[in-house]
Amino acid sequence: MTLIRKFLGAAAAASFVAGSALADPALIFDLGGKFDKSFNEAAFRGAQRWAEETGGKFLEIELQSEAQREQALRRFAEAGANPVITTGFAFATPVEAVAPDYPDTKFVNIDGWMPEVPANVQLINFQEHQGSYLVGMLAAMASQSGTLGFIGGMDIPLIRHFGCGYAQGAKAVNPEIKIVANMTGTTPTAWNDPVKGSELTKAQIAQGADVVYAAAGGTGVGVLQTAADEGILSIGVDSNQNHLHSGKVLTSMLKRVDVAVYNSMKAGAALETGGFTTLGLAEDGVGWALDEHNAPLISDEMKAAVEEARAKIISGDLEVAAYYTNDSCPAHDF
């Protein structure tokens, strides 16, 4: 039920616009591709669910370069797509620039921030630090070496936000635990570099890490693979990645990008815009994955401890510090 398009030059782009149906929603994947087994793939699953339930179709594109961001937004808006959904913080600036030119089109950006949100834009953010706190607890309880690893993708506040929650959860279990953290890079290519992810994993293992959390998009595939090959545990992110290496992935920090996309497509032209939506533990926007692939790794004591912390975070009895508050983390110096 999807219409798959890539920009293949001016002629193809013109054909794309001419052949698009009015009022179909559109989904623009960030660099790394829709089958990154993580962030983008979660977005794709949400769109698929909407299509299967409604019988509708959606337009989509996988970007090949940074330069295509604004072009893709304008092409979809001119084609009559509504809403136009974008994945990733890097879309915030292009959406902010394009939205005023298409006041009848509603735009969604997942993970971005704008100082002033245009009337036809909805920003959707997540409390990643809350979910990361829970998997940090699990990591500390599973670790036998007393050293944990964290591998981020692009070095930006959002990824430090993940890492900060992880470090807080781990140190809540073991204040003496050591955390080794590395970022893959400083450009968007950091999201899709599994070879670098593998190299960083090996380096962290050499420093004693026996559980490694990957918050790195497609790069994380290399992290999880190497962790499995080297006999340590890993933690997936965004999508449930437990099945990628059954019995070797401790858990996955779920970020329900699929729900955000599904809800946006379901609302369609009636989508509320002009502000922010934030999804955390209380809204089931983040969480941790427990299934047949990792159940043998999670003891009853581990599960009880994490569920107790989850309840306290939701009630407000436990506050997880956000990296964004002061661009710093109380549990680790990123």
mmCIF file of C-alpha atoms in Angstrom:
data_model
loop_
_atom_site.group_PDB
_atom_site.id
_atom_site.type_symbol
_atom_site.label_atom_id
_atom_site.label_comp_id
_atom_site.label_asym_id
_atom_site.label_seq_id
_atom_site.Cartn_x
_atom_site.Cartn_y
_atom_site.Cartn_z
ATOM 1 C CA MET A 1 0.000 0.000 0.000
ATOM 2 C CA THR A 2 2.905 2.334 -0.396
ATOM 3 C CA LEU A 3 4.155 4.436 -3.270
ATOM 4 C CA ILE A 4 7.952 4.292 -3.205
ATOM 5 C CA ARG A 5 9.835 7.123 -4.840
ATOM 6 C CA LYS A 6 13.423 8.291 -4.978
ATOM 7 C CA PHE A 7 14.709 11.425 -6.587
ATOM 8 C CA LEU A 8 16.316 10.299 -9.831
ATOM 9 C CA GLY A 9 16.691 13.654 -11.521
ATOM 10 C CA ALA A 10 14.401 16.399 -12.762
ATOM 11 C CA ALA A 11 12.333 14.226 -15.080
ATOM 12 C CA ALA A 12 11.644 11.624 -12.438
ATOM 13 C CA ALA A 13 10.810 14.294 -9.875
ATOM 14 C CA ALA A 14 8.333 15.921 -12.234
ATOM 15 C CA SER A 15 6.704 12.563 -12.893
ATOM 16 C CA PHE A 16 6.536 11.924 -9.154
ATOM 17 C CA VAL A 17 4.561 15.119 -8.566
ATOM 18 C CA ALA A 18 2.239 14.598 -11.494
ATOM 19 C CA GLY A 19 1.356 11.044 -10.479
ATOM 20 C CA SER A 20 0.741 11.603 -6.772
ATOM 21 C CA ALA A 21 -2.726 11.359 -5.326
ATOM 22 C CA LEU A 22 -4.102 14.279 -3.363
ATOM 23 C CA ALA A 23 -4.349 14.085 0.421
ATOM 24 C CA ASP A 24 -2.141 11.019 0.816
ATOM 25 C CA PRO A 25 0.184 11.411 3.780
ATOM 26 C CA ALA A 26 3.914 11.465 3.072
ATOM 27 C CA LEU A 27 6.833 10.141 5.081
ATOM 28 C CA ILE A 28 10.407 11.342 4.583
ATOM 29 C CA PHE A 29 13.056 9.106 6.134
ATOM 30 C CA ASP A 30 16.253 10.530 7.519
ATOM 31 C CA LEU A 31 19.659 9.484 6.229
ATOM 32 C CA GLY A 32 20.368 5.866 7.056
ATOM 33 C CA GLY A 33 17.355 4.521 5.198
ATOM 34 C CA LYS A 34 14.007 3.105 6.218
ATOM 35 C CA PHE A 35 15.444 -0.360 6.872
ATOM 36 C CA ASP A 36 18.022 0.775 9.435
ATOM 37 C CA LYS A 37 16.436 -1.661 11.948
ATOM 38 C CA SER A 38 16.088 1.283 14.324
ATOM 39 C CA PHE A 39 14.651 4.822 14.155
ATOM 40 C CA ASN A 40 13.622 5.026 10.494
ATOM 41 C CA GLU A 41 12.305 1.486 10.429
ATOM 42 C CA ALA A 42 10.092 2.243 13.416
ATOM 43 C CA ALA A 43 8.618 5.144 11.448
ATOM 44 C CA PHE A 44 8.020 2.846 8.487
ATOM 45 C CA ARG A 45 6.198 0.313 10.683
ATOM 46 C CA GLY A 46 3.865 3.030 11.905
ATOM 47 C CA ALA A 47 3.054 4.026 8.341
ATOM 48 C CA GLN A 48 2.534 0.404 7.336
ATOM 49 C CA ARG A 49 0.141 -0.122 10.214
ATOM 50 C CA TRP A 50 -1.897 2.908 9.129
ATOM 51 C CA ALA A 51 -2.003 1.677 5.525
ATOM 52 C CA GLU A 52 -3.039 -1.842 6.496
ATOM 53 C CA GLU A 53 -5.790 -0.638 8.822
ATOM 54 C CA THR A 54 -7.234 1.990 6.505
ATOM 55 C CA GLY A 55 -6.493 0.634 3.042
ATOM 56 C CA GLY A 56 -4.833 3.955 2.296
ATOM 57 C CA LYS A 57 -1.480 4.628 0.720
ATOM 58 C CA PHE A 58 1.337 6.914 1.669
ATOM 59 C CA LEU A 59 4.125 8.572 -0.242
ATOM 60 C CA GLU A 60 7.679 8.020 0.929
ATOM 61 C CA ILE A 61 11.281 8.791 0.118
ATOM 62 C CA GLU A 62 14.681 7.751 1.424
ATOM 63 C CA LEU A 63 17.069 10.679 1.198
ATOM 64 C CA GLN A 64 20.440 10.233 -0.430
ATOM 65 C CA SER A 65 21.951 13.542 0.695
ATOM 66 C CA GLU A 66 21.434 16.517 2.984
ATOM 67 C CA ALA A 67 20.597 18.697 -0.006
ATOM 68 C CA GLN A 68 17.385 16.763 -0.673
ATOM 69 C CA ARG A 69 15.653 17.708 2.569
ATOM 70 C CA GLU A 70 14.011 20.935 1.417
ATOM 71 C CA GLN A 71 13.459 19.592 -2.085
ATOM 72 C CA ALA A 72 11.560 16.583 -0.730
ATOM 73 C CA LEU A 73 9.388 18.756 1.503
ATOM 74 C CA ARG A 74 8.432 21.040 -1.365
ATOM 75 C CA ARG A 75 7.765 18.188 -3.784
ATOM 76 C CA PHE A 76 5.405 16.468 -1.394
ATOM 77 C CA ALA A 77 3.615 19.700 -0.475
ATOM 78 C CA GLU A 78 3.170 20.580 -4.161
ATOM 79 C CA ALA A 79 1.847 17.070 -4.778
ATOM 80 C CA GLY A 80 -0.913 17.685 -2.248
ATOM 81 C CA ALA A 81 0.355 15.294 0.414
ATOM 82 C CA ASN A 82 -1.100 15.973 3.848
ATOM 83 C CA PRO A 83 0.370 15.641 6.405
ATOM 84 C CA VAL A 84 4.050 15.544 5.449
ATOM 85 C CA ILE A 85 5.923 13.674 8.193
ATOM 86 C CA THR A 86 9.670 13.993 8.679
ATOM 87 C CA THR A 87 11.948 11.883 10.856
ATOM 88 C CA GLY A 88 14.963 13.322 12.634
ATOM 89 C CA PHE A 89 16.084 16.577 14.219
ATOM 90 C CA ALA A 90 17.883 17.673 11.048
ATOM 91 C CA PHE A 91 14.528 18.297 9.370
ATOM 92 C CA ALA A 92 13.526 21.000 11.825
ATOM 93 C CA THR A 93 15.248 23.853 9.992
ATOM 94 C CA PRO A 94 14.018 22.856 6.496
ATOM 95 C CA VAL A 95 10.478 22.364 7.804
ATOM 96 C CA GLU A 96 10.596 25.749 9.517
ATOM 97 C CA ALA A 97 11.655 27.324 6.213
ATOM 98 C CA VAL A 98 9.190 25.497 3.963
ATOM 99 C CA ALA A 99 6.006 25.399 6.064
ATOM 100 C CA PRO A 100 5.037 29.087 5.651
ATOM 101 C CA ASP A 101 5.029 28.637 1.869
ATOM 102 C CA TYR A 102 2.371 25.908 2.117
ATOM 103 C CA PRO A 103 -0.117 27.085 4.775
ATOM 104 C CA ASP A 104 -2.698 24.456 3.767
ATOM 105 C CA THR A 105 -0.236 21.595 4.291
ATOM 106 C CA LYS A 106 0.442 20.190 7.741
ATOM 107 C CA PHE A 107 3.985 19.163 8.575
ATOM 108 C CA VAL A 108 5.239 16.892 11.342
ATOM 109 C CA ASN A 109 8.811 16.717 12.573
ATOM 110 C CA ILE A 110 9.871 13.964 14.950
ATOM 111 C CA ASP A 111 12.779 14.831 17.259
ATOM 112 C CA GLY A 112 13.296 18.421 16.140
ATOM 113 C CA TRP A 113 13.058 21.759 17.939
ATOM 114 C CA MET A 114 12.066 25.241 16.804
ATOM 115 C CA PRO A 115 12.096 28.459 18.835
ATOM 116 C CA GLU A 116 8.674 29.289 17.417
ATOM 117 C CA VAL A 117 6.501 26.556 15.924
ATOM 118 C CA PRO A 118 4.628 27.586 12.750
ATOM 119 C CA ALA A 119 0.852 27.237 12.859
ATOM 120 C CA ASN A 120 0.899 24.294 10.424
ATOM 121 C CA VAL A 121 3.709 22.347 12.101
ATOM 122 C CA GLN A 122 3.606 19.742 14.863
ATOM 123 C CA LEU A 123 6.800 18.737 16.667
ATOM 124 C CA ILE A 124 6.911 15.352 18.397
ATOM 125 C CA ASN A 125 9.597 14.648 20.977
ATOM 126 C CA PHE A 126 10.321 11.811 23.378
ATOM 127 C CA GLN A 127 11.586 11.473 26.932
ATOM 128 C CA GLU A 128 14.469 9.252 25.835
ATOM 129 C CA HIS A 129 16.281 9.726 29.125
ATOM 130 C CA GLN A 130 13.454 8.009 30.999
ATOM 131 C CA GLY A 131 13.587 4.844 28.915
ATOM 132 C CA SER A 132 17.377 4.927 28.903
ATOM 133 C CA TYR A 133 17.370 5.084 32.709
ATOM 134 C CA LEU A 134 15.534 1.760 32.818
ATOM 135 C CA VAL A 135 17.888 -0.020 30.405
ATOM 136 C CA GLY A 136 20.820 1.457 32.325
ATOM 137 C CA MET A 137 19.509 -0.258 35.435
ATOM 138 C CA LEU A 138 19.248 -3.544 33.573
ATOM 139 C CA ALA A 139 22.757 -3.142 32.193
ATOM 140 C CA ALA A 140 24.223 -2.570 35.644
ATOM 141 C CA MET A 141 22.375 -5.553 37.074
ATOM 142 C CA ALA A 142 23.551 -7.790 34.224
ATOM 143 C CA SER A 143 27.173 -6.613 34.217
ATOM 144 C CA GLN A 144 29.801 -8.813 35.823
ATOM 145 C CA SER A 145 32.790 -6.618 34.998
ATOM 146 C CA GLY A 146 31.467 -3.397 36.505
ATOM 147 C CA THR A 147 32.042 -1.562 33.213
ATOM 148 C CA LEU A 148 29.350 -0.563 30.735
ATOM 149 C CA GLY A 149 29.626 0.851 27.248
ATOM 150 C CA PHE A 150 27.589 3.493 25.427
ATOM 151 C CA ILE A 151 27.961 4.137 21.701
ATOM 152 C CA GLY A 152 26.115 7.099 20.271
ATOM 153 C CA GLY A 153 25.646 8.109 16.671
ATOM 154 C CA MET A 154 26.110 11.768 15.789
ATOM 155 C CA ASP A 155 27.443 13.754 18.741
ATOM 156 C CA ILE A 156 24.473 15.994 19.475
ATOM 157 C CA PRO A 157 22.545 16.871 22.665
ATOM 158 C CA LEU A 158 19.812 14.369 21.768
ATOM 159 C CA ILE A 159 22.220 11.433 21.913
ATOM 160 C CA ARG A 160 23.874 12.729 25.072
ATOM 161 C CA HIS A 161 20.319 12.822 26.444
ATOM 162 C CA PHE A 162 20.077 9.049 25.830
ATOM 163 C CA GLY A 163 23.493 8.463 27.384
ATOM 164 C CA CYS A 164 22.761 10.599 30.422
ATOM 165 C CA GLY A 165 19.624 8.647 31.301
ATOM 166 C CA TYR A 166 21.530 5.391 30.817
ATOM 167 C CA ALA A 167 24.319 6.504 33.127
ATOM 168 C CA GLN A 168 21.870 7.621 35.820
ATOM 169 C CA GLY A 169 20.036 4.307 35.761
ATOM 170 C CA ALA A 170 23.258 2.319 35.912
ATOM 171 C CA LYS A 171 24.623 4.326 38.834
ATOM 172 C CA ALA A 172 21.336 4.024 40.708
ATOM 173 C CA VAL A 173 22.074 0.299 40.804
ATOM 174 C CA ASN A 174 25.835 0.519 41.280
ATOM 175 C CA PRO A 175 27.298 3.934 42.157
ATOM 176 C CA GLU A 176 30.798 2.606 41.455
ATOM 177 C CA ILE A 177 30.074 1.334 37.963
ATOM 178 C CA LYS A 178 32.321 2.606 35.163
ATOM 179 C CA ILE A 179 30.836 3.880 31.917
ATOM 180 C CA VAL A 180 32.818 4.141 28.693
ATOM 181 C CA ALA A 181 31.106 6.369 26.126
ATOM 182 C CA ASN A 182 31.973 7.125 22.518
ATOM 183 C CA MET A 183 30.194 8.935 19.701
ATOM 184 C CA THR A 184 30.509 7.681 16.144
ATOM 185 C CA GLY A 185 30.994 11.072 14.494
ATOM 186 C CA THR A 186 29.916 14.679 14.138
ATOM 187 C CA THR A 187 28.072 14.507 10.801
ATOM 188 C CA PRO A 188 24.892 12.679 9.709
ATOM 189 C CA THR A 189 26.983 9.824 8.277
ATOM 190 C CA ALA A 190 27.420 8.737 11.911
ATOM 191 C CA TRP A 191 23.941 7.216 11.762
ATOM 192 C CA ASN A 192 24.877 4.678 9.117
ATOM 193 C CA ASP A 193 28.384 3.391 9.830
ATOM 194 C CA PRO A 194 28.172 -0.151 11.215
ATOM 195 C CA VAL A 195 31.895 -0.705 10.596
ATOM 196 C CA LYS A 196 32.756 2.187 12.921
ATOM 197 C CA GLY A 197 30.182 0.876 15.372
ATOM 198 C CA SER A 198 31.976 -2.459 15.381
ATOM 199 C CA GLU A 199 35.361 -0.823 15.921
ATOM 200 C CA LEU A 200 34.100 1.221 18.849
ATOM 201 C CA THR A 201 32.507 -1.857 20.404
ATOM 202 C CA LYS A 202 35.794 -3.757 20.272
ATOM 203 C CA ALA A 203 37.584 -0.791 21.828
ATOM 204 C CA GLN A 204 35.080 -0.651 24.673
ATOM 205 C CA ILE A 205 35.341 -4.400 25.252
ATOM 206 C CA ALA A 206 39.113 -3.929 25.535
ATOM 207 C CA GLN A 207 38.370 -1.448 28.333
ATOM 208 C CA GLY A 208 36.282 -4.019 30.184
ATOM 209 C CA ALA A 209 32.736 -3.321 28.987
ATOM 210 C CA ASP A 210 30.494 -6.364 29.074
ATOM 211 C CA VAL A 211 27.214 -4.605 28.204
ATOM 212 C CA VAL A 212 27.068 -1.977 25.431
ATOM 213 C CA TYR A 213 24.109 0.294 24.656
ATOM 214 C CA ALA A 214 23.901 1.560 21.081
ATOM 215 C CA ALA A 215 21.964 4.770 20.381
ATOM 216 C CA ALA A 216 23.261 5.194 16.860
ATOM 217 C CA GLY A 217 20.647 4.306 14.249
ATOM 218 C CA GLY A 218 21.997 1.996 11.557
ATOM 219 C CA THR A 219 25.464 2.165 13.110
ATOM 220 C CA GLY A 220 24.050 0.204 16.009
ATOM 221 C CA VAL A 221 23.669 -2.867 13.803
ATOM 222 C CA GLY A 222 27.456 -3.159 13.855
ATOM 223 C CA VAL A 223 27.512 -2.688 17.612
ATOM 224 C CA LEU A 224 24.999 -5.455 18.262
ATOM 225 C CA GLN A 225 26.681 -7.820 15.803
ATOM 226 C CA THR A 226 30.142 -7.346 17.312
ATOM 227 C CA ALA A 227 28.849 -7.644 20.864
ATOM 228 C CA ALA A 228 27.250 -10.969 19.963
ATOM 229 C CA ASP A 229 30.397 -12.174 18.195
ATOM 230 C CA GLU A 230 32.592 -11.180 21.140
ATOM 231 C CA GLY A 231 30.379 -12.780 23.765
ATOM 232 C CA ILE A 232 29.068 -9.693 25.571
ATOM 233 C CA LEU A 233 25.563 -8.295 25.865
ATOM 234 C CA SER A 234 24.180 -5.358 23.930
ATOM 235 C CA ILE A 235 21.163 -3.071 24.222
ATOM 236 C CA GLY A 236 19.228 -2.022 21.158
ATOM 237 C CA VAL A 237 17.390 1.245 20.594
ATOM 238 C CA ASP A 238 14.230 2.770 19.103
ATOM 239 C CA SER A 239 12.872 -0.466 17.586
ATOM 240 C CA ASN A 240 12.791 -3.766 19.446
ATOM 241 C CA GLN A 241 16.107 -5.226 18.293
ATOM 242 C CA ASN A 242 16.106 -8.225 20.629
ATOM 243 C CA HIS A 243 15.508 -10.638 17.758
ATOM 244 C CA LEU A 244 18.594 -9.548 15.829
ATOM 245 C CA HIS A 245 20.773 -11.697 18.106
ATOM 246 C CA SER A 246 18.417 -13.764 20.186
ATOM 247 C CA GLY A 247 19.723 -14.406 23.674
ATOM 248 C CA LYS A 248 22.539 -11.895 23.276
ATOM 249 C CA VAL A 249 20.652 -8.590 23.302
ATOM 250 C CA LEU A 250 19.834 -7.777 26.915
ATOM 251 C CA THR A 251 16.917 -5.523 25.952
ATOM 252 C CA SER A 252 16.041 -2.607 23.670
ATOM 253 C CA MET A 253 15.107 0.922 24.660
ATOM 254 C CA LEU A 254 11.856 1.439 22.809
ATOM 255 C CA LYS A 255 11.123 4.828 21.328
ATOM 256 C CA ARG A 256 7.672 4.676 19.806
ATOM 257 C CA VAL A 257 8.316 6.540 16.609
ATOM 258 C CA ASP A 258 5.881 4.089 15.028
ATOM 259 C CA VAL A 259 3.086 5.388 17.240
ATOM 260 C CA ALA A 260 3.942 8.996 16.419
ATOM 261 C CA VAL A 261 3.786 8.306 12.672
ATOM 262 C CA TYR A 262 0.641 6.180 12.925
ATOM 263 C CA ASN A 263 -1.211 8.800 14.975
ATOM 264 C CA SER A 264 -0.169 11.581 12.599
ATOM 265 C CA MET A 265 -1.367 9.688 9.540
ATOM 266 C CA LYS A 266 -4.588 8.700 11.279
ATOM 267 C CA ALA A 267 -5.336 12.333 12.114
ATOM 268 C CA GLY A 268 -4.617 13.365 8.526
ATOM 269 C CA ALA A 269 -5.660 16.885 7.601
ATOM 270 C CA ALA A 270 -7.307 17.214 11.029
ATOM 271 C CA LEU A 271 -3.941 16.904 12.790
ATOM 272 C CA GLU A 272 -3.479 19.489 15.513
ATOM 273 C CA THR A 273 -0.488 21.709 14.772
ATOM 274 C CA GLY A 274 1.280 24.727 16.141
ATOM 275 C CA GLY A 275 3.025 23.126 19.091
ATOM 276 C CA PHE A 276 4.854 20.242 20.717
ATOM 277 C CA THR A 277 3.815 16.744 21.724
ATOM 278 C CA THR A 278 6.106 14.985 24.194
ATOM 279 C CA LEU A 279 5.888 11.236 24.803
ATOM 280 C CA GLY A 280 7.491 9.589 27.820
ATOM 281 C CA LEU A 281 6.944 6.588 30.071
ATOM 282 C CA ALA A 282 3.535 7.840 31.155
ATOM 283 C CA GLU A 283 2.344 7.925 27.532
ATOM 284 C CA ASP A 284 4.060 4.623 26.611
ATOM 285 C CA GLY A 285 6.210 6.689 24.270
ATOM 286 C CA VAL A 286 9.383 5.049 25.596
ATOM 287 C CA GLY A 287 10.068 1.818 27.432
ATOM 288 C CA TRP A 288 12.068 -1.383 27.406
ATOM 289 C CA ALA A 289 11.520 -4.595 25.473
ATOM 290 C CA LEU A 290 10.867 -7.981 27.055
ATOM 291 C CA ASP A 291 10.072 -10.927 24.798
ATOM 292 C CA GLU A 292 11.025 -14.524 24.101
ATOM 293 C CA HIS A 293 14.426 -13.450 22.780
ATOM 294 C CA ASN A 294 15.677 -11.867 26.011
ATOM 295 C CA ALA A 295 13.442 -13.348 28.719
ATOM 296 C CA PRO A 296 16.171 -15.779 29.911
ATOM 297 C CA LEU A 297 18.465 -12.783 30.508
ATOM 298 C CA ILE A 298 16.016 -10.863 32.711
ATOM 299 C CA SER A 299 15.529 -12.245 36.216
ATOM 300 C CA ASP A 300 12.402 -11.634 38.260
ATOM 301 C CA GLU A 301 14.466 -9.346 40.499
ATOM 302 C CA MET A 302 15.670 -7.290 37.538
ATOM 303 C CA LYS A 303 12.168 -6.945 36.156
ATOM 304 C CA ALA A 304 10.731 -5.957 39.542
ATOM 305 C CA ALA A 305 13.406 -3.311 40.099
ATOM 306 C CA VAL A 306 12.866 -1.745 36.686
ATOM 307 C CA GLU A 307 9.085 -1.777 36.962
ATOM 308 C CA GLU A 308 9.314 -0.121 40.377
ATOM 309 C CA ALA A 309 11.544 2.605 38.927
ATOM 310 C CA ARG A 310 9.178 3.030 35.986
ATOM 311 C CA ALA A 311 6.235 3.569 38.331
ATOM 312 C CA LYS A 312 8.202 6.098 40.387
ATOM 313 C CA ILE A 313 9.230 8.067 37.305
ATOM 314 C CA ILE A 314 5.630 8.213 36.107
ATOM 315 C CA SER A 315 4.359 9.294 39.543
ATOM 316 C CA GLY A 316 7.066 11.932 39.894
ATOM 317 C CA ASP A 317 8.695 10.273 42.891
ATOM 318 C CA LEU A 318 11.835 9.697 40.815
ATOM 319 C CA GLU A 319 13.163 12.403 38.524
ATOM 320 C CA VAL A 320 15.633 11.540 35.801
ATOM 321 C CA ALA A 321 17.785 14.550 34.969
ATOM 322 C CA ALA A 322 17.591 15.659 31.345
ATOM 323 C CA TYR A 323 20.829 16.517 29.558
ATOM 324 C CA TYR A 324 19.001 19.417 27.903
ATOM 325 C CA THR A 325 18.450 21.238 31.192
ATOM 326 C CA ASN A 326 22.020 22.480 31.543
ATOM 327 C CA ASP A 327 23.744 20.770 28.608
ATOM 328 C CA SER A 328 25.386 18.517 31.155
ATOM 329 C CA CYS A 329 24.842 15.192 32.884
ATOM 330 C CA PRO A 330 25.130 14.573 36.647
ATOM 331 C CA ALA A 331 26.141 10.956 36.134
ATOM 332 C CA HIS A 332 28.690 11.112 33.320
ATOM 333 C CA ASP A 333 30.848 13.714 31.595
ATOM 334 C CA PHE A 334 30.051 13.401 27.888
#
